[in-house]
Amino acid sequence: MRLALFDLDNTLLAGDSDHAWGDYLCARGILDGVAYKARNDAFYQDYLAGRLNIQEYLNFSLEILGRSEMAQLEQWHREFMRDCIEPIILAKGQALVEQHRAAGDKLLIITATNRFVTAPIAARLGVDTLLATECEMRGGRYTGLTTDVPCYKEGKVTRLDRWLAETGYSLEDSYFYSDSRNDLSLLERVSHPVAVDPDPTLRAEAEQRGWPIISLR
């Protein structure tokens, strides 16, 4: 079965779910609307520039999970899905997922954003397999720390290679759709790399290498 891999943020979504989660928490007064938002915005600019310190960012962004009850987190996430995610789900992105599903391909979302934020989004898109940055849990609740290799840059390749070894799938004739320069190492590994509404660095690389460039906007 051929693999169809999808980045999530700014690829299947018209925005970044990780950044949007922080904005949601600030807008509702759950986190400091000035200090937290300023740091969240700065981290996001670092991500766009390809210089994000992923561990620093995870320590910052996951802290709220560690000090909140699961029931409260789940309620917030339901509101977040309704108010922030539904409006940015791209119809053409959904159609692309369904095109690969109809072709009999194995669908997989691979994202740097943590599993708490992204698992309900992947489920909403009808994609059962998700590789994401993992959130540590103990005693049925989050600790506010990460665990495993962050699913970011070369970490995406590491996590995917492990999944391939565990499942027996291969990258033969595989597709990967992404918008970001941060995914170059994985785009180089697949048979059919596709740049989706790419950032300037990825656009230049795609043009140089002859990779397809598409828009889902």
JSON list of C-alpha atoms in Angstrom, two decimals:
[
{"chain": "A", "resi": 1, "resn": "MET", "atom": "CA", "xyz": [0.00, 0.00, 0.00]},
{"chain": "A", "resi": 2, "resn": "ARG", "atom": "CA", "xyz": [1.37, 3.39, -1.03]},
{"chain": "A", "resi": 3, "resn": "LEU", "atom": "CA", "xyz": [1.88, 6.02, 1.67]},
{"chain": "A", "resi": 4, "resn": "ALA", "atom": "CA", "xyz": [0.42, 9.52, 1.45]},
{"chain": "A", "resi": 5, "resn": "LEU", "atom": "CA", "xyz": [2.01, 11.73, 4.14]},
{"chain": "A", "resi": 6, "resn": "PHE", "atom": "CA", "xyz": [0.62, 15.14, 5.03]},
{"chain": "A", "resi": 7, "resn": "ASP", "atom": "CA", "xyz": [2.01, 17.95, 7.10]},
{"chain": "A", "resi": 8, "resn": "LEU", "atom": "CA", "xyz": [-0.84, 19.64, 8.97]},
{"chain": "A", "resi": 9, "resn": "ASP", "atom": "CA", "xyz": [-0.24, 23.30, 9.78]},
{"chain": "A", "resi": 10, "resn": "ASN", "atom": "CA", "xyz": [-0.39, 25.64, 6.79]},
{"chain": "A", "resi": 11, "resn": "THR", "atom": "CA", "xyz": [-0.78, 22.58, 4.57]},
{"chain": "A", "resi": 12, "resn": "LEU", "atom": "CA", "xyz": [-4.17, 20.97, 5.30]},
{"chain": "A", "resi": 13, "resn": "LEU", "atom": "CA", "xyz": [-5.04, 23.95, 7.51]},
{"chain": "A", "resi": 14, "resn": "ALA", "atom": "CA", "xyz": [-4.99, 27.62, 6.53]},
{"chain": "A", "resi": 15, "resn": "GLY", "atom": "CA", "xyz": [-3.03, 28.43, 9.68]},
{"chain": "A", "resi": 16, "resn": "ASP", "atom": "CA", "xyz": [-0.94, 26.95, 12.46]},
{"chain": "A", "resi": 17, "resn": "SER", "atom": "CA", "xyz": [-2.89, 24.94, 15.05]},
{"chain": "A", "resi": 18, "resn": "ASP", "atom": "CA", "xyz": [-0.13, 25.18, 17.68]},
{"chain": "A", "resi": 19, "resn": "HIS", "atom": "CA", "xyz": [0.03, 28.96, 17.49]},
{"chain": "A", "resi": 20, "resn": "ALA", "atom": "CA", "xyz": [-3.76, 29.18, 17.31]},
{"chain": "A", "resi": 21, "resn": "TRP", "atom": "CA", "xyz": [-4.07, 27.15, 20.53]},
{"chain": "A", "resi": 22, "resn": "GLY", "atom": "CA", "xyz": [-1.95, 29.71, 22.35]},
{"chain": "A", "resi": 23, "resn": "ASP", "atom": "CA", "xyz": [-4.02, 32.55, 20.89]},
{"chain": "A", "resi": 24, "resn": "TYR", "atom": "CA", "xyz": [-7.22, 30.78, 21.97]},
{"chain": "A", "resi": 25, "resn": "LEU", "atom": "CA", "xyz": [-5.96, 30.46, 25.57]},
{"chain": "A", "resi": 26, "resn": "CYS", "atom": "CA", "xyz": [-4.98, 34.13, 25.63]},
{"chain": "A", "resi": 27, "resn": "ALA", "atom": "CA", "xyz": [-8.25, 35.35, 24.08]},
{"chain": "A", "resi": 28, "resn": "ARG", "atom": "CA", "xyz": [-10.23, 33.60, 26.82]},
{"chain": "A", "resi": 29, "resn": "GLY", "atom": "CA", "xyz": [-8.06, 34.93, 29.62]},
{"chain": "A", "resi": 30, "resn": "ILE", "atom": "CA", "xyz": [-6.72, 31.47, 30.51]},
{"chain": "A", "resi": 31, "resn": "LEU", "atom": "CA", "xyz": [-3.17, 32.70, 29.89]},
{"chain": "A", "resi": 32, "resn": "ASP", "atom": "CA", "xyz": [-1.68, 36.19, 30.04]},
{"chain": "A", "resi": 33, "resn": "GLY", "atom": "CA", "xyz": [-2.87, 37.91, 26.90]},
{"chain": "A", "resi": 34, "resn": "VAL", "atom": "CA", "xyz": [0.21, 40.13, 26.66]},
{"chain": "A", "resi": 35, "resn": "ALA", "atom": "CA", "xyz": [3.23, 38.22, 27.96]},
{"chain": "A", "resi": 36, "resn": "TYR", "atom": "CA", "xyz": [2.25, 34.76, 26.71]},
{"chain": "A", "resi": 37, "resn": "LYS", "atom": "CA", "xyz": [1.14, 36.01, 23.31]},
{"chain": "A", "resi": 38, "resn": "ALA", "atom": "CA", "xyz": [4.38, 37.94, 22.83]},
{"chain": "A", "resi": 39, "resn": "ARG", "atom": "CA", "xyz": [6.48, 34.84, 23.52]},
{"chain": "A", "resi": 40, "resn": "ASN", "atom": "CA", "xyz": [4.17, 32.63, 21.44]},
{"chain": "A", "resi": 41, "resn": "ASP", "atom": "CA", "xyz": [4.46, 35.02, 18.50]},
{"chain": "A", "resi": 42, "resn": "ALA", "atom": "CA", "xyz": [8.26, 35.14, 18.86]},
{"chain": "A", "resi": 43, "resn": "PHE", "atom": "CA", "xyz": [8.52, 31.35, 18.87]},
{"chain": "A", "resi": 44, "resn": "TYR", "atom": "CA", "xyz": [6.31, 31.20, 15.77]},
{"chain": "A", "resi": 45, "resn": "GLN", "atom": "CA", "xyz": [8.56, 33.63, 13.92]},
{"chain": "A", "resi": 46, "resn": "ASP", "atom": "CA", "xyz": [11.53, 31.44, 14.87]},
{"chain": "A", "resi": 47, "resn": "TYR", "atom": "CA", "xyz": [9.67, 28.43, 13.45]},
{"chain": "A", "resi": 48, "resn": "LEU", "atom": "CA", "xyz": [8.95, 30.23, 10.19]},
{"chain": "A", "resi": 49, "resn": "ALA", "atom": "CA", "xyz": [12.61, 31.21, 9.96]},
{"chain": "A", "resi": 50, "resn": "GLY", "atom": "CA", "xyz": [13.77, 27.63, 10.59]},
{"chain": "A", "resi": 51, "resn": "ARG", "atom": "CA", "xyz": [15.59, 28.50, 13.82]},
{"chain": "A", "resi": 52, "resn": "LEU", "atom": "CA", "xyz": [13.11, 27.34, 16.48]},
{"chain": "A", "resi": 53, "resn": "ASN", "atom": "CA", "xyz": [14.60, 25.82, 19.65]},
{"chain": "A", "resi": 54, "resn": "ILE", "atom": "CA", "xyz": [12.03, 23.04, 19.84]},
{"chain": "A", "resi": 55, "resn": "GLN", "atom": "CA", "xyz": [12.76, 22.06, 23.44]},
{"chain": "A", "resi": 56, "resn": "GLU", "atom": "CA", "xyz": [12.41, 25.63, 24.69]},
{"chain": "A", "resi": 57, "resn": "TYR", "atom": "CA", "xyz": [9.15, 25.99, 22.82]},
{"chain": "A", "resi": 58, "resn": "LEU", "atom": "CA", "xyz": [7.74, 22.72, 24.16]},
{"chain": "A", "resi": 59, "resn": "ASN", "atom": "CA", "xyz": [8.64, 23.65, 27.75]},
{"chain": "A", "resi": 60, "resn": "PHE", "atom": "CA", "xyz": [6.74, 26.88, 27.18]},
{"chain": "A", "resi": 61, "resn": "SER", "atom": "CA", "xyz": [3.69, 25.60, 25.32]},
{"chain": "A", "resi": 62, "resn": "LEU", "atom": "CA", "xyz": [3.03, 22.36, 27.23]},
{"chain": "A", "resi": 63, "resn": "GLU", "atom": "CA", "xyz": [3.16, 23.92, 30.70]},
{"chain": "A", "resi": 64, "resn": "ILE", "atom": "CA", "xyz": [-0.59, 24.65, 30.62]},
{"chain": "A", "resi": 65, "resn": "LEU", "atom": "CA", "xyz": [-1.31, 20.93, 30.11]},
{"chain": "A", "resi": 66, "resn": "GLY", "atom": "CA", "xyz": [0.55, 20.06, 33.30]},
{"chain": "A", "resi": 67, "resn": "ARG", "atom": "CA", "xyz": [-1.45, 22.39, 35.51]},
{"chain": "A", "resi": 68, "resn": "SER", "atom": "CA", "xyz": [-4.91, 21.74, 34.12]},
{"chain": "A", "resi": 69, "resn": "GLU", "atom": "CA", "xyz": [-7.38, 18.93, 34.77]},
{"chain": "A", "resi": 70, "resn": "MET", "atom": "CA", "xyz": [-8.15, 16.63, 31.85]},
{"chain": "A", "resi": 71, "resn": "ALA", "atom": "CA", "xyz": [-11.86, 17.48, 31.83]},
{"chain": "A", "resi": 72, "resn": "GLN", "atom": "CA", "xyz": [-11.05, 21.18, 31.60]},
{"chain": "A", "resi": 73, "resn": "LEU", "atom": "CA", "xyz": [-8.52, 20.62, 28.81]},
{"chain": "A", "resi": 74, "resn": "GLU", "atom": "CA", "xyz": [-11.03, 18.57, 26.85]},
{"chain": "A", "resi": 75, "resn": "GLN", "atom": "CA", "xyz": [-13.68, 21.28, 27.19]},
{"chain": "A", "resi": 76, "resn": "TRP", "atom": "CA", "xyz": [-11.25, 23.94, 26.04]},
{"chain": "A", "resi": 77, "resn": "HIS", "atom": "CA", "xyz": [-10.22, 21.79, 23.08]},
{"chain": "A", "resi": 78, "resn": "ARG", "atom": "CA", "xyz": [-13.82, 21.27, 21.96]},
{"chain": "A", "resi": 79, "resn": "GLU", "atom": "CA", "xyz": [-14.31, 25.03, 21.93]},
{"chain": "A", "resi": 80, "resn": "PHE", "atom": "CA", "xyz": [-10.95, 25.46, 20.17]},
{"chain": "A", "resi": 81, "resn": "MET", "atom": "CA", "xyz": [-11.99, 23.01, 17.45]},
{"chain": "A", "resi": 82, "resn": "ARG", "atom": "CA", "xyz": [-15.30, 24.81, 16.92]},
{"chain": "A", "resi": 83, "resn": "ASP", "atom": "CA", "xyz": [-14.02, 28.38, 17.03]},
{"chain": "A", "resi": 84, "resn": "CYS", "atom": "CA", "xyz": [-10.47, 28.17, 15.71]},
{"chain": "A", "resi": 85, "resn": "ILE", "atom": "CA", "xyz": [-9.93, 24.99, 13.69]},
{"chain": "A", "resi": 86, "resn": "GLU", "atom": "CA", "xyz": [-13.16, 24.47, 11.76]},
{"chain": "A", "resi": 87, "resn": "PRO", "atom": "CA", "xyz": [-12.82, 27.87, 10.04]},
{"chain": "A", "resi": 88, "resn": "ILE", "atom": "CA", "xyz": [-9.31, 27.06, 8.78]},
{"chain": "A", "resi": 89, "resn": "ILE", "atom": "CA", "xyz": [-9.84, 23.51, 7.49]},
{"chain": "A", "resi": 90, "resn": "LEU", "atom": "CA", "xyz": [-9.13, 23.77, 3.77]},
{"chain": "A", "resi": 91, "resn": "ALA", "atom": "CA", "xyz": [-11.76, 22.23, 1.49]},
{"chain": "A", "resi": 92, "resn": "LYS", "atom": "CA", "xyz": [-9.11, 21.51, -1.14]},
{"chain": "A", "resi": 93, "resn": "GLY", "atom": "CA", "xyz": [-6.98, 19.87, 1.54]},
{"chain": "A", "resi": 94, "resn": "GLN", "atom": "CA", "xyz": [-9.84, 17.59, 2.51]},
{"chain": "A", "resi": 95, "resn": "ALA", "atom": "CA", "xyz": [-10.39, 16.80, -1.16]},
{"chain": "A", "resi": 96, "resn": "LEU", "atom": "CA", "xyz": [-6.72, 15.86, -1.55]},
{"chain": "A", "resi": 97, "resn": "VAL", "atom": "CA", "xyz": [-6.93, 13.53, 1.45]},
{"chain": "A", "resi": 98, "resn": "GLU", "atom": "CA", "xyz": [-10.04, 11.92, -0.03]},
{"chain": "A", "resi": 99, "resn": "GLN", "atom": "CA", "xyz": [-8.34, 11.57, -3.42]},
{"chain": "A", "resi": 100, "resn": "HIS", "atom": "CA", "xyz": [-5.57, 9.51, -1.82]},
{"chain": "A", "resi": 101, "resn": "ARG", "atom": "CA", "xyz": [-8.07, 7.55, 0.26]},
{"chain": "A", "resi": 102, "resn": "ALA", "atom": "CA", "xyz": [-10.04, 6.68, -2.88]},
{"chain": "A", "resi": 103, "resn": "ALA", "atom": "CA", "xyz": [-6.79, 5.49, -4.50]},
{"chain": "A", "resi": 104, "resn": "GLY", "atom": "CA", "xyz": [-6.33, 3.02, -1.64]},
{"chain": "A", "resi": 105, "resn": "ASP", "atom": "CA", "xyz": [-3.34, 4.80, -0.14]},
{"chain": "A", "resi": 106, "resn": "LYS", "atom": "CA", "xyz": [-2.37, 4.67, 3.54]},
{"chain": "A", "resi": 107, "resn": "LEU", "atom": "CA", "xyz": [-2.95, 8.14, 5.00]},
{"chain": "A", "resi": 108, "resn": "LEU", "atom": "CA", "xyz": [-0.65, 9.61, 7.65]},
{"chain": "A", "resi": 109, "resn": "ILE", "atom": "CA", "xyz": [-0.42, 13.08, 9.18]},
{"chain": "A", "resi": 110, "resn": "ILE", "atom": "CA", "xyz": [3.05, 13.94, 10.45]},
{"chain": "A", "resi": 111, "resn": "THR", "atom": "CA", "xyz": [3.33, 17.18, 12.41]},
{"chain": "A", "resi": 112, "resn": "ALA", "atom": "CA", "xyz": [5.59, 19.01, 14.84]},
{"chain": "A", "resi": 113, "resn": "THR", "atom": "CA", "xyz": [2.55, 20.16, 16.80]},
{"chain": "A", "resi": 114, "resn": "ASN", "atom": "CA", "xyz": [1.80, 18.11, 19.90]},
{"chain": "A", "resi": 115, "resn": "ARG", "atom": "CA", "xyz": [-0.64, 15.22, 20.00]},
{"chain": "A", "resi": 116, "resn": "PHE", "atom": "CA", "xyz": [-3.03, 16.90, 22.44]},
{"chain": "A", "resi": 117, "resn": "VAL", "atom": "CA", "xyz": [-3.70, 19.69, 19.94]},
{"chain": "A", "resi": 118, "resn": "THR", "atom": "CA", "xyz": [-3.60, 17.60, 16.77]},
{"chain": "A", "resi": 119, "resn": "ALA", "atom": "CA", "xyz": [-5.23, 14.23, 17.52]},
{"chain": "A", "resi": 120, "resn": "PRO", "atom": "CA", "xyz": [-8.79, 15.63, 17.35]},
{"chain": "A", "resi": 121, "resn": "ILE", "atom": "CA", "xyz": [-7.88, 17.51, 14.16]},
{"chain": "A", "resi": 122, "resn": "ALA", "atom": "CA", "xyz": [-6.56, 14.35, 12.48]},
{"chain": "A", "resi": 123, "resn": "ALA", "atom": "CA", "xyz": [-9.74, 12.55, 13.55]},
{"chain": "A", "resi": 124, "resn": "ARG", "atom": "CA", "xyz": [-11.83, 15.38, 12.10]},
{"chain": "A", "resi": 125, "resn": "LEU", "atom": "CA", "xyz": [-9.97, 14.97, 8.79]},
{"chain": "A", "resi": 126, "resn": "GLY", "atom": "CA", "xyz": [-10.57, 11.21, 8.86]},
{"chain": "A", "resi": 127, "resn": "VAL", "atom": "CA", "xyz": [-6.87, 10.29, 9.14]},
{"chain": "A", "resi": 128, "resn": "ASP", "atom": "CA", "xyz": [-6.32, 7.45, 11.60]},
{"chain": "A", "resi": 129, "resn": "THR", "atom": "CA", "xyz": [-2.52, 7.50, 11.74]},
{"chain": "A", "resi": 130, "resn": "LEU", "atom": "CA", "xyz": [-0.83, 10.48, 13.36]},
{"chain": "A", "resi": 131, "resn": "LEU", "atom": "CA", "xyz": [2.84, 11.07, 14.12]},
{"chain": "A", "resi": 132, "resn": "ALA", "atom": "CA", "xyz": [3.11, 14.12, 16.38]},
{"chain": "A", "resi": 133, "resn": "THR", "atom": "CA", "xyz": [5.22, 15.51, 19.17]},
{"chain": "A", "resi": 134, "resn": "GLU", "atom": "CA", "xyz": [4.27, 13.51, 22.27]},
{"chain": "A", "resi": 135, "resn": "CYS", "atom": "CA", "xyz": [3.05, 14.84, 25.62]},
{"chain": "A", "resi": 136, "resn": "GLU", "atom": "CA", "xyz": [4.07, 12.92, 28.71]},
{"chain": "A", "resi": 137, "resn": "MET", "atom": "CA", "xyz": [1.26, 11.53, 30.88]},
{"chain": "A", "resi": 138, "resn": "ARG", "atom": "CA", "xyz": [1.34, 10.14, 34.42]},
{"chain": "A", "resi": 139, "resn": "GLY", "atom": "CA", "xyz": [-1.59, 8.97, 36.49]},
{"chain": "A", "resi": 140, "resn": "GLY", "atom": "CA", "xyz": [-4.08, 9.83, 33.77]},
{"chain": "A", "resi": 141, "resn": "ARG", "atom": "CA", "xyz": [-3.05, 13.46, 33.30]},
{"chain": "A", "resi": 142, "resn": "TYR", "atom": "CA", "xyz": [-0.41, 15.47, 31.50]},
{"chain": "A", "resi": 143, "resn": "THR", "atom": "CA", "xyz": [2.84, 16.41, 33.22]},
{"chain": "A", "resi": 144, "resn": "GLY", "atom": "CA", "xyz": [3.53, 19.47, 31.08]},
{"chain": "A", "resi": 145, "resn": "LEU", "atom": "CA", "xyz": [6.63, 17.80, 29.63]},
{"chain": "A", "resi": 146, "resn": "THR", "atom": "CA", "xyz": [7.32, 16.19, 26.30]},
{"chain": "A", "resi": 147, "resn": "THR", "atom": "CA", "xyz": [8.47, 12.64, 25.72]},
{"chain": "A", "resi": 148, "resn": "ASP", "atom": "CA", "xyz": [10.13, 10.83, 22.81]},
{"chain": "A", "resi": 149, "resn": "VAL", "atom": "CA", "xyz": [11.84, 12.56, 19.89]},
{"chain": "A", "resi": 150, "resn": "PRO", "atom": "CA", "xyz": [10.05, 15.81, 18.95]},
{"chain": "A", "resi": 151, "resn": "CYS", "atom": "CA", "xyz": [8.44, 15.35, 15.54]},
{"chain": "A", "resi": 152, "resn": "TYR", "atom": "CA", "xyz": [10.27, 18.35, 14.08]},
{"chain": "A", "resi": 153, "resn": "LYS", "atom": "CA", "xyz": [12.80, 18.72, 11.25]},
{"chain": "A", "resi": 154, "resn": "GLU", "atom": "CA", "xyz": [15.07, 15.63, 11.27]},
{"chain": "A", "resi": 155, "resn": "GLY", "atom": "CA", "xyz": [12.97, 14.33, 14.16]},
{"chain": "A", "resi": 156, "resn": "LYS", "atom": "CA", "xyz": [10.16, 13.76, 11.68]},
{"chain": "A", "resi": 157, "resn": "VAL", "atom": "CA", "xyz": [12.44, 11.46, 9.71]},
{"chain": "A", "resi": 158, "resn": "THR", "atom": "CA", "xyz": [13.50, 9.64, 12.88]},
{"chain": "A", "resi": 159, "resn": "ARG", "atom": "CA", "xyz": [9.91, 9.12, 14.01]},
{"chain": "A", "resi": 160, "resn": "LEU", "atom": "CA", "xyz": [8.77, 8.05, 10.54]},
{"chain": "A", "resi": 161, "resn": "ASP", "atom": "CA", "xyz": [11.65, 5.59, 10.11]},
{"chain": "A", "resi": 162, "resn": "ARG", "atom": "CA", "xyz": [10.72, 3.98, 13.42]},
{"chain": "A", "resi": 163, "resn": "TRP", "atom": "CA", "xyz": [7.06, 3.76, 12.38]},
{"chain": "A", "resi": 164, "resn": "LEU", "atom": "CA", "xyz": [8.06, 2.19, 9.05]},
{"chain": "A", "resi": 165, "resn": "ALA", "atom": "CA", "xyz": [10.17, -0.42, 10.87]},
{"chain": "A", "resi": 166, "resn": "GLU", "atom": "CA", "xyz": [7.31, -1.18, 13.25]},
{"chain": "A", "resi": 167, "resn": "THR", "atom": "CA", "xyz": [4.59, -1.45, 10.61]},
{"chain": "A", "resi": 168, "resn": "GLY", "atom": "CA", "xyz": [6.40, -2.84, 7.56]},
{"chain": "A", "resi": 169, "resn": "TYR", "atom": "CA", "xyz": [5.37, 0.02, 5.29]},
{"chain": "A", "resi": 170, "resn": "SER", "atom": "CA", "xyz": [7.94, 1.56, 2.95]},
{"chain": "A", "resi": 171, "resn": "LEU", "atom": "CA", "xyz": [8.48, 4.89, 1.20]},
{"chain": "A", "resi": 172, "resn": "GLU", "atom": "CA", "xyz": [8.32, 3.29, -2.25]},
{"chain": "A", "resi": 173, "resn": "ASP", "atom": "CA", "xyz": [6.12, 5.49, -4.48]},
{"chain": "A", "resi": 174, "resn": "SER", "atom": "CA", "xyz": [5.25, 7.62, -1.42]},
{"chain": "A", "resi": 175, "resn": "TYR", "atom": "CA", "xyz": [3.90, 11.18, -1.36]},
{"chain": "A", "resi": 176, "resn": "PHE", "atom": "CA", "xyz": [4.57, 13.94, 1.16]},
{"chain": "A", "resi": 177, "resn": "TYR", "atom": "CA", "xyz": [2.80, 17.29, 1.14]},
{"chain": "A", "resi": 178, "resn": "SER", "atom": "CA", "xyz": [4.28, 20.21, 3.12]},
{"chain": "A", "resi": 179, "resn": "ASP", "atom": "CA", "xyz": [4.48, 23.99, 3.17]},
{"chain": "A", "resi": 180, "resn": "SER", "atom": "CA", "xyz": [7.64, 24.34, 5.24]},
{"chain": "A", "resi": 181, "resn": "ARG", "atom": "CA", "xyz": [11.40, 24.61, 4.89]},
{"chain": "A", "resi": 182, "resn": "ASN", "atom": "CA", "xyz": [11.52, 22.68, 8.17]},
{"chain": "A", "resi": 183, "resn": "ASP", "atom": "CA", "xyz": [10.36, 19.56, 6.30]},
{"chain": "A", "resi": 184, "resn": "LEU", "atom": "CA", "xyz": [13.09, 19.50, 3.65]},
{"chain": "A", "resi": 185, "resn": "SER", "atom": "CA", "xyz": [14.80, 16.46, 5.17]},
{"chain": "A", "resi": 186, "resn": "LEU", "atom": "CA", "xyz": [11.60, 14.42, 4.88]},
{"chain": "A", "resi": 187, "resn": "LEU", "atom": "CA", "xyz": [10.63, 15.79, 1.47]},
{"chain": "A", "resi": 188, "resn": "GLU", "atom": "CA", "xyz": [14.00, 14.52, 0.21]},
{"chain": "A", "resi": 189, "resn": "ARG", "atom": "CA", "xyz": [13.16, 10.99, 1.38]},
{"chain": "A", "resi": 190, "resn": "VAL", "atom": "CA", "xyz": [9.87, 10.38, -0.42]},
{"chain": "A", "resi": 191, "resn": "SER", "atom": "CA", "xyz": [9.25, 9.45, -4.04]},
{"chain": "A", "resi": 192, "resn": "HIS", "atom": "CA", "xyz": [6.84, 12.33, -4.68]},
{"chain": "A", "resi": 193, "resn": "PRO", "atom": "CA", "xyz": [7.61, 15.49, -2.67]},
{"chain": "A", "resi": 194, "resn": "VAL", "atom": "CA", "xyz": [4.99, 18.20, -3.13]},
{"chain": "A", "resi": 195, "resn": "ALA", "atom": "CA", "xyz": [5.33, 21.80, -1.93]},
{"chain": "A", "resi": 196, "resn": "VAL", "atom": "CA", "xyz": [1.97, 23.18, -0.79]},
{"chain": "A", "resi": 197, "resn": "ASP", "atom": "CA", "xyz": [1.63, 26.97, -0.62]},
{"chain": "A", "resi": 198, "resn": "PRO", "atom": "CA", "xyz": [5.31, 26.88, 0.33]},
{"chain": "A", "resi": 199, "resn": "ASP", "atom": "CA", "xyz": [7.34, 29.38, 2.32]},
{"chain": "A", "resi": 200, "resn": "PRO", "atom": "CA", "xyz": [9.97, 31.24, 0.25]},
{"chain": "A", "resi": 201, "resn": "THR", "atom": "CA", "xyz": [12.81, 28.85, 1.12]},
{"chain": "A", "resi": 202, "resn": "LEU", "atom": "CA", "xyz": [10.82, 25.73, 0.23]},
{"chain": "A", "resi": 203, "resn": "ARG", "atom": "CA", "xyz": [9.51, 27.37, -2.95]},
{"chain": "A", "resi": 204, "resn": "ALA", "atom": "CA", "xyz": [13.04, 28.09, -4.11]},
{"chain": "A", "resi": 205, "resn": "GLU", "atom": "CA", "xyz": [14.14, 24.53, -3.31]},
{"chain": "A", "resi": 206, "resn": "ALA", "atom": "CA", "xyz": [11.12, 23.06, -5.08]},
{"chain": "A", "resi": 207, "resn": "GLU", "atom": "CA", "xyz": [11.73, 25.16, -8.17]},
{"chain": "A", "resi": 208, "resn": "GLN", "atom": "CA", "xyz": [15.41, 24.19, -8.23]},
{"chain": "A", "resi": 209, "resn": "ARG", "atom": "CA", "xyz": [14.68, 20.47, -7.80]},
{"chain": "A", "resi": 210, "resn": "GLY", "atom": "CA", "xyz": [11.65, 20.36, -10.08]},
{"chain": "A", "resi": 211, "resn": "TRP", "atom": "CA", "xyz": [9.22, 19.39, -7.35]},
{"chain": "A", "resi": 212, "resn": "PRO", "atom": "CA", "xyz": [5.53, 20.11, -7.94]},
{"chain": "A", "resi": 213, "resn": "ILE", "atom": "CA", "xyz": [4.18, 23.25, -6.27]},
{"chain": "A", "resi": 214, "resn": "ILE", "atom": "CA", "xyz": [0.44, 23.37, -5.56]},
{"chain": "A", "resi": 215, "resn": "SER", "atom": "CA", "xyz": [-2.00, 25.57, -3.68]},
{"chain": "A", "resi": 216, "resn": "LEU", "atom": "CA", "xyz": [-4.83, 24.33, -1.48]},
{"chain": "A", "resi": 217, "resn": "ARG", "atom": "CA", "xyz": [-6.01, 27.85, -0.63]}
]
